[in-house]
């Protein structure tokens, strides 16, 4: 079974530039999550989708971050404009239906460096 | 905010059992205990979860105290590949509850 695919694996940009990350969840998984992991910390949930609808985006900095999941499959996370403090690993995860008791499957993440 | 307390780091000898404690003294009756681990440069990986009974799978065992205020993850025969950060998480039963990660325990398996 293929896992959660993310790209790119690494990205280096200058502050105020824009960047986008892509995620392809496990086939059939209705729920998709984007997490931000700053060095030395645990992952922090940015946004959760159920199919193509947003379930939770309470910790998404909406002035600069946006995410979409068109057709309820792939998802993109965008940052515009980037700040130095956005340097982190961005992890995508998916689960079957988002119910408690289900496992979340994570991708390897995109490591973003903002200079 | 994370509702669990874990030691920052632990060491264990290869081949021995690794016992990772977690305190969740404010856990509610409708919350599960989950364990995930994160190997360097990878995303977190699910290990096990439980409500009040002890659980065992191919990766580990989970021992939850009778009052449910603490738990222990046991890796019975630790290998070098078990070196990782281990996260203990509590998560409600109802609804599509998110996973809230804390700092975790950095477990180092020594040869």
PDB file of N, CA, C and O in Angstrom, chain A residues 20-77:
ATOM      1  N   UNK A  20       4.573  26.718  -2.063  1.00  0.00           N
ATOM      2  CA  UNK A  20       3.437  25.797  -2.010  1.00  0.00           C
ATOM      3  C   UNK A  20       3.937  24.380  -1.810  1.00  0.00           C
ATOM      4  O   UNK A  20       4.983  23.990  -2.352  1.00  0.00           O
ATOM      5  N   UNK A  21       3.183  23.635  -1.019  1.00  0.00           N
ATOM      6  CA  UNK A  21       3.498  22.233  -0.753  1.00  0.00           C
ATOM      7  C   UNK A  21       2.332  21.375  -1.236  1.00  0.00           C
ATOM      8  O   UNK A  21       1.176  21.787  -1.152  1.00  0.00           O
ATOM      9  N   UNK A  22       2.659  20.183  -1.674  1.00  0.00           N
ATOM     10  CA  UNK A  22       1.647  19.287  -2.217  1.00  0.00           C
ATOM     11  C   UNK A  22       1.591  17.996  -1.424  1.00  0.00           C
ATOM     12  O   UNK A  22       2.624  17.499  -0.948  1.00  0.00           O
ATOM     13  N   UNK A  23       0.394  17.453  -1.284  1.00  0.00           N
ATOM     14  CA  UNK A  23       0.201  16.214  -0.549  1.00  0.00           C
ATOM     15  C   UNK A  23      -0.794  15.319  -1.278  1.00  0.00           C
ATOM     16  O   UNK A  23      -1.869  15.771  -1.682  1.00  0.00           O
ATOM     17  N   UNK A  24      -0.442  14.054  -1.425  1.00  0.00           N
ATOM     18  CA  UNK A  24      -1.355  13.052  -1.973  1.00  0.00           C
ATOM     19  C   UNK A  24      -1.583  12.004  -0.881  1.00  0.00           C
ATOM     20  O   UNK A  24      -0.667  11.251  -0.554  1.00  0.00           O
ATOM     21  N   UNK A  25      -2.764  11.959  -0.297  1.00  0.00           N
ATOM     22  CA  UNK A  25      -3.004  11.025   0.813  1.00  0.00           C
ATOM     23  C   UNK A  25      -3.135   9.588   0.330  1.00  0.00           C
ATOM     24  O   UNK A  25      -3.138   9.320  -0.868  1.00  0.00           O
ATOM     25  N   UNK A  26      -3.250   8.678   1.277  1.00  0.00           N
ATOM     26  CA  UNK A  26      -3.482   7.285   0.950  1.00  0.00           C
ATOM     27  C   UNK A  26      -4.849   7.159   0.279  1.00  0.00           C
ATOM     28  O   UNK A  26      -5.823   7.797   0.714  1.00  0.00           O
ATOM     29  N   UNK A  27      -4.917   6.344  -0.759  1.00  0.00           N
ATOM     30  CA  UNK A  27      -6.151   6.190  -1.517  1.00  0.00           C
ATOM     31  C   UNK A  27      -7.310   5.769  -0.604  1.00  0.00           C
ATOM     32  O   UNK A  27      -7.184   4.841   0.200  1.00  0.00           O
ATOM     33  N   UNK A  28      -8.414   6.490  -0.731  1.00  0.00           N
ATOM     34  CA  UNK A  28      -9.599   6.163   0.058  1.00  0.00           C
ATOM     35  C   UNK A  28      -9.692   6.866   1.396  1.00  0.00           C
ATOM     36  O   UNK A  28     -10.719   6.780   2.076  1.00  0.00           O
ATOM     37  N   UNK A  29      -8.636   7.569   1.780  1.00  0.00           N
ATOM     38  CA  UNK A  29      -8.656   8.292   3.052  1.00  0.00           C
ATOM     39  C   UNK A  29      -9.398   9.610   2.890  1.00  0.00           C
ATOM     40  O   UNK A  29      -9.008  10.467   2.119  1.00  0.00           O
ATOM     41  N   UNK A  30     -10.478   9.754   3.673  1.00  0.00           N
ATOM     42  CA  UNK A  30     -11.312  10.938   3.545  1.00  0.00           C
ATOM     43  C   UNK A  30     -10.749  12.137   4.304  1.00  0.00           C
ATOM     44  O   UNK A  30     -11.026  13.274   3.962  1.00  0.00           O
ATOM     45  N   UNK A  31      -9.983  11.877   5.341  1.00  0.00           N
ATOM     46  CA  UNK A  31      -9.509  12.963   6.198  1.00  0.00           C
ATOM     47  C   UNK A  31      -8.041  13.256   5.934  1.00  0.00           C
ATOM     48  O   UNK A  31      -7.221  12.340   5.839  1.00  0.00           O
ATOM     49  N   UNK A  32      -7.737  14.529   5.796  1.00  0.00           N
ATOM     50  CA  UNK A  32      -6.370  14.960   5.507  1.00  0.00           C
ATOM     51  C   UNK A  32      -5.997  16.077   6.474  1.00  0.00           C
ATOM     52  O   UNK A  32      -6.815  16.954   6.781  1.00  0.00           O
ATOM     53  N   UNK A  33      -4.776  16.018   6.965  1.00  0.00           N
ATOM     54  CA  UNK A  33      -4.276  16.974   7.956  1.00  0.00           C
ATOM     55  C   UNK A  33      -2.962  17.590   7.471  1.00  0.00           C
ATOM     56  O   UNK A  33      -2.139  16.904   6.851  1.00  0.00           O
ATOM     57  N   UNK A  34      -2.783  18.867   7.779  1.00  0.00           N
ATOM     58  CA  UNK A  34      -1.485  19.514   7.620  1.00  0.00           C
ATOM     59  C   UNK A  34      -0.982  19.920   9.005  1.00  0.00           C
ATOM     60  O   UNK A  34      -1.698  20.589   9.768  1.00  0.00           O
ATOM     61  N   UNK A  35       0.249  19.501   9.311  1.00  0.00           N
ATOM     62  CA  UNK A  35       0.899  19.854  10.561  1.00  0.00           C
ATOM     63  C   UNK A  35       2.162  20.661  10.265  1.00  0.00           C
ATOM     64  O   UNK A  35       2.831  20.454   9.246  1.00  0.00           O
ATOM     65  N   UNK A  36       2.504  21.547  11.187  1.00  0.00           N
ATOM     66  CA  UNK A  36       3.764  22.287  11.135  1.00  0.00           C
ATOM     67  C   UNK A  36       4.634  21.815  12.301  1.00  0.00           C
ATOM     68  O   UNK A  36       4.158  21.750  13.448  1.00  0.00           O
ATOM     69  N   UNK A  37       5.883  21.458  12.007  1.00  0.00           N
ATOM     70  CA  UNK A  37       6.779  21.023  13.079  1.00  0.00           C
ATOM     71  C   UNK A  37       8.045  21.883  13.070  1.00  0.00           C
ATOM     72  O   UNK A  37       8.894  21.751  12.180  1.00  0.00           O
ATOM     73  N   UNK A  38       8.148  22.749  14.063  1.00  0.00           N
ATOM     74  CA  UNK A  38       9.338  23.567  14.243  1.00  0.00           C
ATOM     75  C   UNK A  38      10.398  22.727  14.951  1.00  0.00           C
ATOM     76  O   UNK A  38      10.075  21.875  15.788  1.00  0.00           O
ATOM     77  N   UNK A  39      11.642  22.958  14.623  1.00  0.00           N
ATOM     78  CA  UNK A  39      12.752  22.168  15.147  1.00  0.00           C
ATOM     79  C   UNK A  39      12.695  22.062  16.673  1.00  0.00           C
ATOM     80  O   UNK A  39      12.585  23.071  17.367  1.00  0.00           O
ATOM     81  N   UNK A  40      12.725  20.829  17.173  1.00  0.00           N
ATOM     82  CA  UNK A  40      12.737  20.607  18.610  1.00  0.00           C
ATOM     83  C   UNK A  40      11.364  20.549  19.257  1.00  0.00           C
ATOM     84  O   UNK A  40      11.260  20.332  20.468  1.00  0.00           O
ATOM     85  N   UNK A  41      10.317  20.728  18.459  1.00  0.00           N
ATOM     86  CA  UNK A  41       8.964  20.697  18.992  1.00  0.00           C
ATOM     87  C   UNK A  41       8.152  19.574  18.358  1.00  0.00           C
ATOM     88  O   UNK A  41       8.522  19.028  17.323  1.00  0.00           O
ATOM     89  N   UNK A  42       7.030  19.256  18.987  1.00  0.00           N
ATOM     90  CA  UNK A  42       6.120  18.304  18.388  1.00  0.00           C
ATOM     91  C   UNK A  42       5.316  18.949  17.271  1.00  0.00           C
ATOM     92  O   UNK A  42       5.233  20.180  17.198  1.00  0.00           O
ATOM     93  N   UNK A  43       4.738  18.153  16.390  1.00  0.00           N
ATOM     94  CA  UNK A  43       3.931  18.719  15.300  1.00  0.00           C
ATOM     95  C   UNK A  43       2.715  19.468  15.834  1.00  0.00           C
ATOM     96  O   UNK A  43       2.120  19.068  16.829  1.00  0.00           O
ATOM     97  N   UNK A  44       2.348  20.546  15.136  1.00  0.00           N
ATOM     98  CA  UNK A  44       1.179  21.344  15.483  1.00  0.00           C
ATOM     99  C   UNK A  44       0.200  21.332  14.325  1.00  0.00           C
ATOM    100  O   UNK A  44       0.576  21.631  13.187  1.00  0.00           O
ATOM    101  N   UNK A  45      -1.059  20.994  14.600  1.00  0.00           N
ATOM    102  CA  UNK A  45      -2.058  20.935  13.540  1.00  0.00           C
ATOM    103  C   UNK A  45      -2.352  22.324  12.991  1.00  0.00           C
ATOM    104  O   UNK A  45      -2.636  23.262  13.735  1.00  0.00           O
ATOM    105  N   UNK A  46      -2.283  22.452  11.666  1.00  0.00           N
ATOM    106  CA  UNK A  46      -2.656  23.698  11.004  1.00  0.00           C
ATOM    107  C   UNK A  46      -4.086  23.634  10.491  1.00  0.00           C
ATOM    108  O   UNK A  46      -4.870  24.567  10.685  1.00  0.00           O
ATOM    109  N   UNK A  47      -4.428  22.536   9.820  1.00  0.00           N
ATOM    110  CA  UNK A  47      -5.740  22.427   9.217  1.00  0.00           C
ATOM    111  C   UNK A  47      -6.101  20.970   9.016  1.00  0.00           C
ATOM    112  O   UNK A  47      -5.227  20.132   8.792  1.00  0.00           O
ATOM    113  N   UNK A  48      -7.400  20.674   9.154  1.00  0.00           N
ATOM    114  CA  UNK A  48      -7.916  19.339   8.958  1.00  0.00           C
ATOM    115  C   UNK A  48      -9.072  19.392   7.975  1.00  0.00           C
ATOM    116  O   UNK A  48      -9.993  20.198   8.128  1.00  0.00           O
ATOM    117  N   UNK A  49      -9.019  18.542   6.939  1.00  0.00           N
ATOM    118  CA  UNK A  49     -10.079  18.433   5.948  1.00  0.00           C
ATOM    119  C   UNK A  49     -10.823  17.101   6.123  1.00  0.00           C
ATOM    120  O   UNK A  49     -10.220  16.069   6.421  1.00  0.00           O
ATOM    121  N   UNK A  50     -12.120  17.141   5.938  1.00  0.00           N
ATOM    122  CA  UNK A  50     -12.916  15.935   5.797  1.00  0.00           C
ATOM    123  C   UNK A  50     -13.464  15.992   4.369  1.00  0.00           C
ATOM    124  O   UNK A  50     -14.295  16.841   4.059  1.00  0.00           O
ATOM    125  N   UNK A  51     -12.973  15.081   3.526  1.00  0.00           N
ATOM    126  CA  UNK A  51     -13.213  15.181   2.080  1.00  0.00           C
ATOM    127  C   UNK A  51     -12.698  16.545   1.622  1.00  0.00           C
ATOM    128  O   UNK A  51     -11.538  16.837   1.843  1.00  0.00           O
ATOM    129  N   UNK A  52     -13.520  17.400   1.029  1.00  0.00           N
ATOM    130  CA  UNK A  52     -12.981  18.690   0.601  1.00  0.00           C
ATOM    131  C   UNK A  52     -13.461  19.826   1.486  1.00  0.00           C
ATOM    132  O   UNK A  52     -13.283  21.008   1.137  1.00  0.00           O
ATOM    133  N   UNK A  53     -14.026  19.500   2.645  1.00  0.00           N
ATOM    134  CA  UNK A  53     -14.467  20.517   3.582  1.00  0.00           C
ATOM    135  C   UNK A  53     -13.521  20.656   4.763  1.00  0.00           C
ATOM    136  O   UNK A  53     -12.911  19.687   5.191  1.00  0.00           O
ATOM    137  N   UNK A  54     -13.409  21.879   5.284  1.00  0.00           N
ATOM    138  CA  UNK A  54     -12.530  22.158   6.420  1.00  0.00           C
ATOM    139  C   UNK A  54     -13.234  21.812   7.730  1.00  0.00           C
ATOM    140  O   UNK A  54     -14.340  22.279   7.990  1.00  0.00           O
ATOM    141  N   UNK A  55     -12.567  20.972   8.550  1.00  0.00           N
ATOM    142  CA  UNK A  55     -13.099  20.604   9.857  1.00  0.00           C
ATOM    143  C   UNK A  55     -12.539  21.508  10.949  1.00  0.00           C
ATOM    144  O   UNK A  55     -13.251  21.936  11.848  1.00  0.00           O
ATOM    145  N   UNK A  56     -11.234  21.803  10.843  1.00  0.00           N
ATOM    146  CA  UNK A  56     -10.575  22.603  11.881  1.00  0.00           C
ATOM    147  C   UNK A  56      -9.443  23.380  11.243  1.00  0.00           C
ATOM    148  O   UNK A  56      -8.541  22.781  10.664  1.00  0.00           O
ATOM    149  N   UNK A  57      -9.499  24.675  11.297  1.00  0.00           N
ATOM    150  CA  UNK A  57      -8.380  25.520  10.835  1.00  0.00           C
ATOM    151  C   UNK A  57      -8.090  26.589  11.862  1.00  0.00           C
ATOM    152  O   UNK A  57      -7.613  27.682  11.527  1.00  0.00           O
ATOM    153  N   UNK A  58      -8.363  26.286  13.116  1.00  0.00           N
ATOM    154  CA  UNK A  58      -8.241  27.272  14.181  1.00  0.00           C
ATOM    155  C   UNK A  58      -6.815  27.754  14.405  1.00  0.00           C
ATOM    156  O   UNK A  58      -6.598  28.849  14.912  1.00  0.00           O
ATOM    157  N   UNK A  59      -5.808  26.959  14.039  1.00  0.00           N
ATOM    158  CA  UNK A  59      -4.425  27.363  14.260  1.00  0.00           C
ATOM    159  C   UNK A  59      -3.714  27.707  12.947  1.00  0.00           C
ATOM    160  O   UNK A  59      -2.485  27.808  12.936  1.00  0.00           O
ATOM    161  N   UNK A  60      -4.467  27.893  11.904  1.00  0.00           N
ATOM    162  CA  UNK A  60      -3.876  28.292  10.630  1.00  0.00           C
ATOM    163  C   UNK A  60      -3.769  29.820  10.579  1.00  0.00           C
ATOM    164  O   UNK A  60      -4.793  30.502  10.697  1.00  0.00           O
ATOM    165  N   UNK A  61      -2.567  30.360  10.399  1.00  0.00           N
ATOM    166  CA  UNK A  61      -2.425  31.830  10.274  1.00  0.00           C
ATOM    167  C   UNK A  61      -3.002  32.289   8.939  1.00  0.00           C
ATOM    168  O   UNK A  61      -2.313  32.344   7.929  1.00  0.00           O
ATOM    169  N   UNK A  62      -4.252  32.620   8.954  1.00  0.00           N
ATOM    170  CA  UNK A  62      -4.983  32.821   7.698  1.00  0.00           C
ATOM    171  C   UNK A  62      -4.556  34.069   6.930  1.00  0.00           C
ATOM    172  O   UNK A  62      -4.906  34.219   5.757  1.00  0.00           O
ATOM    173  N   UNK A  63      -3.796  34.954   7.575  1.00  0.00           N
ATOM    174  CA  UNK A  63      -3.330  36.133   6.833  1.00  0.00           C
ATOM    175  C   UNK A  63      -2.248  35.754   5.825  1.00  0.00           C
ATOM    176  O   UNK A  63      -2.019  36.490   4.852  1.00  0.00           O
ATOM    177  N   UNK A  64      -1.592  34.609   6.035  1.00  0.00           N
ATOM    178  CA  UNK A  64      -0.512  34.248   5.115  1.00  0.00           C
ATOM    179  C   UNK A  64      -0.587  32.794   4.635  1.00  0.00           C
ATOM    180  O   UNK A  64       0.017  32.443   3.627  1.00  0.00           O
ATOM    181  N   UNK A  65      -1.288  31.951   5.353  1.00  0.00           N
ATOM    182  CA  UNK A  65      -1.390  30.538   4.996  1.00  0.00           C
ATOM    183  C   UNK A  65      -2.761  30.257   4.375  1.00  0.00           C
ATOM    184  O   UNK A  65      -3.775  30.784   4.832  1.00  0.00           O
ATOM    185  N   UNK A  66      -2.755  29.412   3.358  1.00  0.00           N
ATOM    186  CA  UNK A  66      -4.012  28.941   2.791  1.00  0.00           C
ATOM    187  C   UNK A  66      -3.848  27.479   2.384  1.00  0.00           C
ATOM    188  O   UNK A  66      -2.729  27.032   2.112  1.00  0.00           O
ATOM    189  N   UNK A  67      -4.943  26.759   2.378  1.00  0.00           N
ATOM    190  CA  UNK A  67      -4.895  25.349   1.986  1.00  0.00           C
ATOM    191  C   UNK A  67      -6.181  25.000   1.262  1.00  0.00           C
ATOM    192  O   UNK A  67      -7.232  25.574   1.542  1.00  0.00           O
ATOM    193  N   UNK A  68      -6.062  24.094   0.347  1.00  0.00           N
ATOM    194  CA  UNK A  68      -7.247  23.627  -0.357  1.00  0.00           C
ATOM    195  C   UNK A  68      -7.120  22.141  -0.633  1.00  0.00           C
ATOM    196  O   UNK A  68      -6.023  21.592  -0.688  1.00  0.00           O
ATOM    197  N   UNK A  69      -8.265  21.535  -0.801  1.00  0.00           N
ATOM    198  CA  UNK A  69      -8.304  20.110  -1.111  1.00  0.00           C
ATOM    199  C   UNK A  69      -9.432  19.920  -2.138  1.00  0.00           C
ATOM    200  O   UNK A  69     -10.515  19.473  -1.819  1.00  0.00           O
ATOM    201  N   UNK A  70      -9.114  20.269  -3.351  1.00  0.00           N
ATOM    202  CA  UNK A  70     -10.093  20.160  -4.416  1.00  0.00           C
ATOM    203  C   UNK A  70     -10.372  18.693  -4.706  1.00  0.00           C
ATOM    204  O   UNK A  70      -9.471  17.861  -4.666  1.00  0.00           O
ATOM    205  N   UNK A  71     -11.636  18.363  -4.947  1.00  0.00           N
ATOM    206  CA  UNK A  71     -12.071  17.007  -5.296  1.00  0.00           C
ATOM    207  C   UNK A  71     -11.844  16.017  -4.163  1.00  0.00           C
ATOM    208  O   UNK A  71     -11.946  14.802  -4.367  1.00  0.00           O
ATOM    209  N   UNK A  72     -11.488  16.519  -2.980  1.00  0.00           N
ATOM    210  CA  UNK A  72     -11.377  15.635  -1.827  1.00  0.00           C
ATOM    211  C   UNK A  72     -10.240  14.640  -1.878  1.00  0.00           C
ATOM    212  O   UNK A  72     -10.280  13.631  -1.163  1.00  0.00           O
ATOM    213  N   UNK A  73      -9.212  14.905  -2.687  1.00  0.00           N
ATOM    214  CA  UNK A  73      -8.085  13.961  -2.754  1.00  0.00           C
ATOM    215  C   UNK A  73      -6.806  14.714  -2.406  1.00  0.00           C
ATOM    216  O   UNK A  73      -6.486  14.881  -1.231  1.00  0.00           O
ATOM    217  N   UNK A  74      -6.083  15.196  -3.437  1.00  0.00           N
ATOM    218  CA  UNK A  74      -4.840  15.923  -3.203  1.00  0.00           C
ATOM    219  C   UNK A  74      -5.100  17.232  -2.476  1.00  0.00           C
ATOM    220  O   UNK A  74      -6.202  17.787  -2.525  1.00  0.00           O
ATOM    221  N   UNK A  75      -4.037  17.716  -1.839  1.00  0.00           N
ATOM    222  CA  UNK A  75      -4.153  18.992  -1.150  1.00  0.00           C
ATOM    223  C   UNK A  75      -2.883  19.812  -1.357  1.00  0.00           C
ATOM    224  O   UNK A  75      -1.797  19.260  -1.560  1.00  0.00           O
ATOM    225  N   UNK A  76      -3.047  21.124  -1.350  1.00  0.00           N
ATOM    226  CA  UNK A  76      -1.893  22.019  -1.379  1.00  0.00           C
ATOM    227  C   UNK A  76      -1.980  22.991  -0.207  1.00  0.00           C
ATOM    228  O   UNK A  76      -3.068  23.426   0.191  1.00  0.00           O
ATOM    229  N   UNK A  77      -0.827  23.294   0.349  1.00  0.00           N
ATOM    230  CA  UNK A  77      -0.691  24.283   1.414  1.00  0.00           C
ATOM    231  C   UNK A  77       0.208  25.396   0.884  1.00  0.00           C
ATOM    232  O   UNK A  77       1.280  25.105   0.355  1.00  0.00           O
TER     233      UNK A  77
END
